[in-house]
Short mmCIF file of C-alpha atoms in Angstrom, two decimals:
data_model
loop_
_atom_site.label_atom_id
_atom_site.label_comp_id
_atom_site.label_asym_id
_atom_site.label_seq_id
_atom_site.Cartn_x
_atom_site.Cartn_y
_atom_site.Cartn_z
CA ILE S 1 24.31 -57.83 12.62
CA VAL S 2 24.28 -60.44 15.91
CA SER S 3 23.38 -63.82 15.88
CA MET S 4 20.27 -64.48 18.65
CA ALA S 5 22.81 -67.29 20.81
CA GLN S 6 25.18 -63.47 21.37
CA ALA S 7 22.56 -61.04 21.80
CA ALA S 8 22.27 -60.13 25.21
CA GLU S 9 19.18 -58.65 27.15
CA PRO S 10 17.80 -56.18 24.46
CA TYR S 11 18.10 -52.29 25.69
CA HIS S 12 14.51 -50.46 26.04
CA LEU S 13 14.71 -47.17 24.77
CA GLY S 14 11.26 -44.85 25.83
CA VAL S 15 11.10 -41.65 23.72
CA ASN S 16 8.47 -39.18 25.06
CA LEU S 17 8.48 -36.42 22.24
CA ALA S 18 5.01 -34.01 21.20
CA ILE S 19 4.19 -36.18 18.12
CA THR S 20 0.77 -34.11 17.69
CA GLY S 21 0.02 -30.45 18.56
CA THR S 22 2.27 -27.18 18.71
CA GLY S 23 5.91 -29.25 18.99
CA ALA S 24 5.16 -31.69 15.98
CA LEU S 25 7.38 -29.86 13.16
CA TYR S 26 10.32 -29.99 15.50
CA CYS S 27 9.55 -33.97 17.47
CA LYS S 28 9.69 -35.08 13.85
CA ASP S 29 13.17 -34.72 13.57
CA GLY S 30 14.23 -35.45 16.61
CA VAL S 31 12.36 -38.57 16.25
CA ASP S 32 13.95 -39.96 12.88
CA ALA S 33 17.43 -39.11 14.03
CA ILE S 34 17.06 -41.51 17.32
CA LYS S 35 15.73 -44.20 14.61
CA LEU S 36 19.20 -43.54 12.55
CA ALA S 37 21.88 -44.09 16.03
CA VAL S 38 19.56 -46.53 16.92
CA LYS S 39 19.75 -48.58 12.99
CA GLU S 40 23.78 -47.55 13.18
CA ILE S 41 24.54 -49.19 16.73
CA ASN S 42 22.18 -51.66 16.00
CA ALA S 43 23.72 -52.87 12.91
CA GLN S 44 26.71 -53.19 15.75
CA GLY S 45 25.54 -55.94 17.28
CA GLY S 46 23.66 -53.44 19.59
CA PHE S 47 25.23 -51.41 22.60
CA LEU S 48 28.05 -53.10 24.15
CA GLY S 49 27.91 -54.67 20.77
CA LYS S 50 25.19 -57.30 21.82
CA HIS S 51 22.33 -55.05 23.79
CA PRO S 52 19.77 -54.75 20.85
CA ILE S 53 17.70 -51.56 21.63
CA GLU S 54 14.94 -51.87 21.22
CA LEU S 55 12.82 -48.32 20.86
CA PHE S 56 9.60 -47.59 22.81
CA ILE S 57 7.21 -44.62 20.47
CA ARG S 58 4.90 -42.51 23.10
CA ASP S 59 3.26 -38.75 22.30
CA THR S 60 3.49 -35.58 25.33
CA HIS S 61 0.97 -33.87 22.80
CA THR S 62 2.98 -31.37 24.73
CA LYS S 63 0.73 -31.60 28.21
CA PRO S 64 2.81 -31.93 30.82
CA ASP S 65 -0.25 -34.91 32.41
CA ILE S 66 0.36 -36.69 29.79
CA ALA S 67 3.63 -36.97 29.16
CA VAL S 68 3.69 -37.78 32.94
CA ARG S 69 1.46 -40.61 32.09
CA GLU S 70 2.96 -41.74 29.58
CA ALA S 71 6.48 -41.24 31.39
CA LYS S 72 5.22 -43.56 33.96
CA ASP S 73 4.18 -46.89 31.08
CA LEU S 74 7.10 -46.82 29.42
CA ILE S 75 9.25 -47.73 32.61
CA LEU S 76 6.39 -49.80 34.44
CA ARG S 77 4.94 -50.94 30.70
CA ASP S 78 7.73 -51.33 28.73
CA LYS S 79 10.43 -51.71 30.97
CA VAL S 80 12.56 -48.72 28.71
CA ARG S 81 15.86 -47.28 31.53
CA ALA S 82 15.94 -44.56 29.97
CA ILE S 83 13.88 -42.02 28.51
CA LEU S 84 14.57 -39.90 25.65
CA GLY S 85 12.54 -36.06 24.44
CA THR S 86 10.81 -33.94 25.39
CA TYR S 87 9.68 -30.82 23.15
CA SER S 88 8.31 -29.19 26.31
CA SER S 89 9.81 -27.60 29.04
CA ALA S 90 6.40 -28.46 31.43
CA CYS S 91 6.97 -31.60 29.63
CA ALA S 92 10.61 -32.18 31.25
CA VAL S 93 10.07 -30.60 34.43
CA ALA S 94 7.45 -33.01 35.07
CA ILE S 95 8.86 -36.72 33.92
CA LYS S 96 12.33 -35.63 35.78
CA PRO S 97 10.83 -36.93 39.10
CA VAL S 98 9.29 -40.05 37.59
CA ALA S 99 12.17 -40.74 36.20
CA GLN S 100 14.03 -40.04 39.07
CA GLU S 101 11.62 -42.18 40.95
CA TYR S 102 12.11 -45.28 39.07
CA LYS S 103 15.64 -44.81 38.14
CA VAL S 104 15.73 -44.23 34.90
CA LEU S 105 17.87 -42.27 32.13
CA HIS S 106 16.17 -38.77 31.41
CA ILE S 107 17.63 -37.16 28.79
CA PRO S 108 15.37 -34.36 27.65
CA ALA S 109 17.65 -32.68 24.07
CA ILE S 110 14.99 -30.75 23.22
CA SER S 111 13.26 -29.42 25.88
CA ASN S 112 15.97 -26.41 27.40
CA SER S 113 14.59 -24.76 30.02
CA GLU S 114 17.43 -24.33 32.89
CA ASN S 115 14.49 -25.16 35.50
CA ILE S 116 15.13 -28.41 34.29
CA THR S 117 18.97 -29.02 35.70
CA LYS S 118 18.83 -25.69 37.70
CA VAL S 119 16.20 -26.29 40.85
CA ASN S 120 15.10 -29.71 41.68
CA PHE S 121 18.46 -31.49 40.88
CA SER S 122 18.20 -35.14 39.31
CA PRO S 123 21.11 -37.48 39.30
CA TYR S 124 19.84 -39.09 35.92
CA THR S 125 19.09 -35.74 34.21
CA TYR S 126 21.86 -35.63 31.71
CA GLN S 127 21.29 -31.53 29.55
CA VAL S 128 22.69 -32.56 26.27
CA VAL S 129 21.13 -28.31 24.72
CA PRO S 130 22.28 -24.90 25.70
CA ASN S 131 20.11 -24.22 28.10
CA SER S 132 17.66 -20.96 28.10
CA TYR S 133 20.20 -19.32 30.40
CA MET S 134 22.87 -19.28 28.25
CA GLN S 135 21.03 -18.87 24.91
CA ALA S 136 19.44 -15.72 27.01
CA LYS S 137 23.58 -14.40 27.57
CA ALA S 138 24.58 -15.28 24.10
CA VAL S 139 22.16 -13.24 22.67
CA VAL S 140 22.47 -10.62 25.24
CA VAL S 141 26.10 -10.60 24.51
CA GLY S 142 24.88 -9.63 20.91
CA VAL S 143 22.19 -7.24 21.79
CA ALA S 144 23.78 -5.38 23.79
CA GLU S 145 26.86 -4.46 21.66
CA LEU S 146 23.65 -4.67 18.96
CA ALA S 147 21.96 -1.65 21.01
CA LYS S 148 25.86 0.41 21.69
CA LYS S 149 26.48 0.56 17.69
CA LYS S 150 22.65 1.61 17.15
CA GLY S 151 21.81 3.67 19.82
CA TRP S 152 18.74 1.84 21.05
CA LYS S 153 17.05 2.34 24.49
CA ASN S 154 13.73 0.54 24.37
CA TYR S 155 12.58 -2.94 23.93
CA ILE S 156 9.84 -5.05 23.70
CA THR S 157 9.66 -8.78 24.77
CA ILE S 158 7.60 -11.13 23.03
CA ALA S 159 6.90 -14.74 24.54
CA SER S 160 5.32 -17.91 24.29
CA ASP S 161 3.38 -18.24 28.05
CA TYR S 162 4.79 -21.57 28.95
CA GLU S 163 8.26 -22.69 31.40
CA TRP S 164 10.44 -21.83 28.14
CA GLY S 165 9.43 -18.82 27.11
CA ARG S 166 9.51 -17.72 30.47
CA SER S 167 12.58 -18.95 31.94
CA THR S 168 14.02 -17.43 28.74
CA GLN S 169 12.31 -14.40 28.77
CA ASN S 170 13.32 -13.65 32.45
CA ASN S 171 16.77 -14.16 32.46
CA THR S 172 16.91 -11.81 28.77
CA VAL S 173 16.24 -9.55 30.73
CA ALA S 174 17.96 -9.94 34.03
CA LEU S 175 20.98 -10.10 31.75
CA LEU S 176 20.28 -7.42 29.51
CA LYS S 177 20.18 -4.94 32.60
CA GLN S 178 23.62 -6.41 34.00
CA LEU S 179 25.26 -6.15 30.12
CA ALA S 180 22.79 -2.64 29.57
CA PRO S 181 21.71 -1.00 32.05
CA ASP S 182 20.94 1.61 29.62
CA LEU S 183 17.85 -0.03 28.16
CA LYS S 184 14.51 -0.12 29.55
CA LEU S 185 12.10 -2.69 28.72
CA GLN S 186 8.82 -1.25 27.45
CA LYS S 187 6.91 -4.07 27.94
CA GLU S 188 6.11 -7.40 27.86
CA PHE S 189 3.86 -9.62 25.24
CA TRP S 190 2.37 -13.52 26.64
CA PRO S 191 0.80 -15.06 23.47
CA ARG S 192 -0.94 -18.43 25.50
CA LEU S 193 1.36 -21.88 23.65
CA GLY S 194 -0.57 -22.65 20.45
CA GLU S 195 -1.30 -19.59 19.28
CA THR S 196 -2.08 -18.90 15.69
CA GLN S 197 -3.15 -15.69 15.85
CA PHE S 198 -0.80 -13.17 16.16
CA THR S 199 -2.43 -9.73 14.32
CA SER S 200 -3.46 -8.29 17.64
CA TYR S 201 -0.37 -8.92 18.72
CA ILE S 202 1.87 -6.94 16.14
CA THR S 203 -0.31 -4.06 16.47
CA ALA S 204 0.92 -3.45 19.88
CA ILE S 205 4.49 -3.64 19.51
CA MET S 206 4.22 -1.90 16.19
CA GLY S 207 1.37 0.97 17.81
CA GLN S 208 4.49 1.45 21.31
CA LYS S 209 7.40 1.76 18.21
CA PRO S 210 10.20 0.50 20.31
CA ASP S 211 13.98 0.54 19.00
CA PHE S 212 13.78 -3.48 19.35
CA VAL S 213 11.81 -6.58 20.01
CA ILE S 214 13.05 -9.85 21.18
CA GLY S 215 10.63 -12.83 20.68
CA SER S 216 10.60 -16.45 22.35
CA VAL S 217 8.32 -18.18 20.72
CA ALA S 218 9.02 -21.87 19.45
CA SER S 219 7.82 -24.52 16.80
CA LYS S 220 4.57 -23.83 14.79
CA ASP S 221 3.71 -20.72 17.19
CA ASN S 222 7.05 -18.97 15.56
CA ALA S 223 5.96 -20.27 11.80
CA ALA S 224 2.90 -17.90 12.56
CA TRP S 225 4.26 -15.81 14.70
CA ILE S 226 7.23 -14.88 11.63
CA LYS S 227 5.10 -15.81 8.68
CA GLN S 228 2.06 -12.97 9.81
CA ALA S 229 4.64 -10.22 11.62
CA LYS S 230 6.06 -10.04 7.77
CA ALA S 231 2.72 -9.98 6.26
CA TYR S 232 2.64 -6.31 8.66
CA GLY S 233 5.84 -5.44 7.49
CA PHE S 234 6.88 -5.99 10.84
CA PHE S 235 10.86 -6.57 9.94
CA GLU S 236 11.58 -3.70 7.64
CA LYS S 237 10.67 -1.58 10.52
CA ILE S 238 11.66 -3.30 13.53
CA PRO S 239 14.54 -4.31 14.36
CA TYR S 240 14.60 -8.26 15.97
CA PRO S 241 17.77 -9.84 17.05
CA GLY S 242 18.79 -12.97 18.59
CA SER S 243 15.29 -15.01 18.19
CA LEU S 244 14.83 -18.03 17.77
CA ILE S 245 15.29 -19.09 14.82
CA SER S 246 16.78 -22.51 14.00
CA VAL S 247 17.09 -24.26 10.97
CA SER S 248 14.00 -26.03 10.63
CA GLU S 249 12.79 -22.18 10.52
CA LEU S 250 14.90 -21.59 7.79
CA ILE S 251 14.13 -24.51 5.55
CA THR S 252 10.30 -24.76 6.45
CA GLN S 253 10.62 -20.92 5.66
CA SER S 254 12.90 -20.76 3.32
CA LYS S 255 11.07 -18.77 0.18
CA SER S 256 9.79 -16.37 3.44
CA LEU S 257 11.68 -15.53 6.04
CA THR S 258 13.45 -12.24 6.02
CA ARG S 259 17.21 -12.30 4.56
CA GLY S 260 19.30 -9.99 6.87
CA LEU S 261 17.57 -11.15 10.49
CA VAL S 262 19.28 -11.72 13.70
CA GLY S 263 18.60 -15.28 14.79
CA LEU S 264 19.83 -17.62 17.10
CA CYS S 265 20.39 -21.25 16.86
CA ARG S 266 20.61 -24.68 19.01
CA ALA S 267 22.70 -26.52 16.49
CA PRO S 268 23.38 -25.82 12.95
CA PHE S 269 25.13 -28.66 11.54
CA PHE S 270 26.69 -26.43 9.05
CA ALA S 271 28.47 -25.37 11.63
CA HIS S 272 30.75 -28.89 12.57
CA LEU S 273 30.61 -29.95 9.39
CA ASP S 274 34.26 -30.16 9.85
CA VAL S 275 33.34 -32.37 12.38
CA PRO S 276 34.01 -35.71 10.47
CA MET S 277 30.55 -37.72 13.47
CA MET S 278 28.78 -34.68 12.33
CA ALA S 279 30.04 -34.92 8.60
CA ASN S 280 28.77 -38.88 8.56
CA PHE S 281 25.48 -37.76 10.25
CA VAL S 282 24.22 -35.38 7.83
CA LYS S 283 25.10 -37.83 4.93
CA ASN S 284 23.36 -40.70 6.37
CA PHE S 285 20.26 -38.06 6.99
CA ASN S 286 19.93 -36.85 3.71
CA ALA S 287 20.09 -40.32 2.19
CA THR S 288 18.22 -41.68 4.47
CA TYR S 289 15.53 -39.29 4.33
CA GLY S 290 15.53 -37.11 2.08
CA ARG S 291 16.58 -33.73 3.85
CA TYR S 292 18.79 -32.02 5.94
CA PRO S 293 18.72 -32.51 10.17
CA SER S 294 17.50 -29.15 12.16
CA ASP S 295 19.04 -28.58 15.70
CA TRP S 296 16.45 -30.64 16.66
CA ALA S 297 17.03 -33.74 14.51
CA VAL S 298 21.13 -32.95 15.74
CA MET S 299 20.64 -33.00 19.79
CA GLU S 300 18.61 -35.79 19.86
CA TYR S 301 21.57 -37.69 17.43
CA ASP S 302 23.51 -36.75 20.66
CA ALA S 303 21.47 -37.83 22.73
CA VAL S 304 21.17 -41.82 21.73
CA TYR S 305 25.51 -41.44 20.96
CA VAL S 306 26.32 -39.57 25.21
CA LEU S 307 24.78 -42.20 26.07
CA LYS S 308 26.22 -45.42 23.86
CA GLN S 309 29.90 -43.78 25.22
CA GLY S 310 28.01 -43.81 28.78
CA ILE S 311 27.47 -47.34 28.43
CA GLU S 312 30.23 -48.35 27.18
CA LYS S 313 32.22 -46.16 30.53
CA ALA S 314 30.10 -48.47 32.41
CA GLY S 315 30.68 -51.66 31.08
CA SER S 316 27.37 -52.07 32.03
CA ILE S 317 23.15 -50.94 30.43
CA ASP S 318 23.03 -50.77 34.84
CA THR S 319 21.23 -47.69 34.80
CA ASP S 320 23.47 -46.53 38.37
CA LYS S 321 26.27 -47.07 36.13
CA VAL S 322 25.24 -45.38 33.07
CA LYS S 323 24.81 -42.82 35.04
CA ASP S 324 27.63 -42.29 37.30
CA ALA S 325 29.85 -42.83 34.83
CA LEU S 326 28.03 -39.80 32.55
CA LYS S 327 28.98 -37.29 35.93
CA GLY S 328 31.87 -35.32 34.29
CA ALA S 329 31.96 -37.00 30.90
CA THR S 330 33.46 -35.97 28.08
CA VAL S 331 31.72 -36.89 24.57
CA ASP S 332 32.08 -37.41 21.23
CA THR S 333 29.39 -35.58 19.32
CA THR S 334 28.37 -34.03 15.85
CA ARG S 335 29.11 -30.53 17.59
CA GLY S 336 32.78 -31.93 18.34
CA GLN S 337 33.89 -33.06 21.65
CA LEU S 338 32.08 -31.75 24.64
CA SER S 339 31.30 -32.67 28.52
CA PHE S 340 29.13 -32.49 31.47
CA ARG S 341 29.69 -29.98 34.55
CA LYS S 342 29.01 -32.26 37.72
CA ILE S 343 27.19 -29.64 39.40
CA ASP S 344 24.05 -29.96 37.36
CA ASN S 345 24.96 -32.37 33.83
CA GLN S 346 24.73 -30.08 31.29
CA LEU S 347 27.15 -30.21 29.33
CA ASN S 348 28.92 -27.28 27.94
CA CYS S 349 27.83 -27.33 24.48
CA SER S 350 27.60 -23.47 21.93
CA SER S 351 24.68 -21.41 21.42
CA TYR S 352 25.18 -19.73 17.83
CA ILE S 353 23.67 -16.11 16.86
CA GLY S 354 23.84 -15.40 13.20
CA VAL S 355 22.40 -13.22 10.13
CA VAL S 356 20.37 -15.13 7.29
CA ALA S 357 21.81 -15.19 4.30
CA ASP S 358 21.02 -17.73 0.88
CA ASP S 359 23.80 -20.07 0.41
CA PRO S 360 24.85 -21.15 -2.39
CA LYS S 361 25.35 -25.08 -0.76
CA TYR S 362 21.77 -25.26 0.22
CA PRO S 363 18.51 -24.25 -1.41
CA PHE S 364 17.88 -22.71 2.07
CA PRO S 365 19.15 -19.36 3.50
CA ILE S 366 21.31 -20.56 5.90
CA TYR S 367 23.99 -18.03 9.17
CA HIS S 368 26.66 -16.06 7.72
CA ASP S 369 28.57 -14.49 10.00
CA LEU S 370 27.89 -17.24 12.74
CA VAL S 371 29.27 -16.18 15.85
CA GLU S 372 29.90 -19.42 18.05
CA ILE S 373 29.42 -18.75 21.62
CA LYS S 374 30.87 -21.83 23.52
CA GLY S 375 29.17 -23.38 26.65
CA PRO S 376 31.77 -22.81 29.54
CA ASP S 377 30.94 -18.61 28.12
CA SER S 378 27.58 -19.15 28.55
CA TRP S 379 27.00 -20.70 31.34
CA ARG S 380 25.19 -19.85 34.74
CA PRO S 381 27.91 -19.42 38.00
CA GLU S 382 27.78 -22.06 40.23
CA GLU S 383 27.56 -20.50 42.94
CA GLU S 384 24.36 -19.15 41.29
CA ILE S 385 23.29 -22.07 40.88
CA VAL S 386 24.10 -23.67 45.17
CA SER S 387 22.73 -19.82 45.64
CA ALA S 388 18.96 -21.32 43.91
CA ARG S 389 19.12 -24.67 45.37
CA SER S 390 19.05 -23.66 49.32
CA LYS S 391 16.36 -21.51 48.58
#
């Protein structure tokens, strides 16, 4: 640790996550990973070896108005230079203009609607998670192949009725039209965010007898949906390919999760244990918290180290210098060396699809036959972003 004589101005780092409410399951891991990264960097004196990091953590309650209030408080009262977060994409979209107005860096890291970076672009917002278009594209490539193989004709979607669910579902449907034009969307179901009772949705979908269902449901809602659907024998009767089954679900539902499901995740630690930074992170996270890190932990940890590298490249903690240094930058992450695309500050990170299966190395199932769909193979073409912004 650096002595007080050597230490320069502390770096105030804000965290705006859903500590309570529907996003709490994912966000606990995110906060723990941020704390671990901060502890590691502070052990070396802080940013640039001389700016110790001070953390300020706020609860968004997964509500955009509260997220904005807390973000303003972090900026005006706690004088933070960067805000990490958020669980809900609606919160990320709401915080973005606030961060831009006050010239504060904003790294969402969990929420991933592509509208966070696609429209109303902010030079202060950087995205380290595959966005909803990238994830939809990854799913669609896999599902289109499966549909051809299995002769599927009709499908149904179930998606949480808020920014991320809408964005993901819209992109999935639009991309399936392009890649598998013969597939017909039979019906859309839109449970509210925070839904706990899915029985009416399950029975309605089963009554429609689709060839397959694509879901865009996350966190606690997803846990309730999967558990209740399983009780009805849903997954034995109806294929459910490419829906979000993150490492959180693999761990927390290890006993009940149907083996053989084809799932999607954003940053599975077991895909990159050959990267020394990941191997180290998994070891330290496990030693500190007694558990394995979820996707959300991986991405929040990466967010802190991306910030560190931006500060090192800028040679300064000045936010405008850091944001300029990160523009188009190549950074080291637990998922390997990745780069930000200049047009939207989106990291060219991968999405992952695999088959839920037991593994002797872990007390929970992981993905076997894992397919990594790289960022540049899945992100929206630049000309479409230009066109969307001109509207």
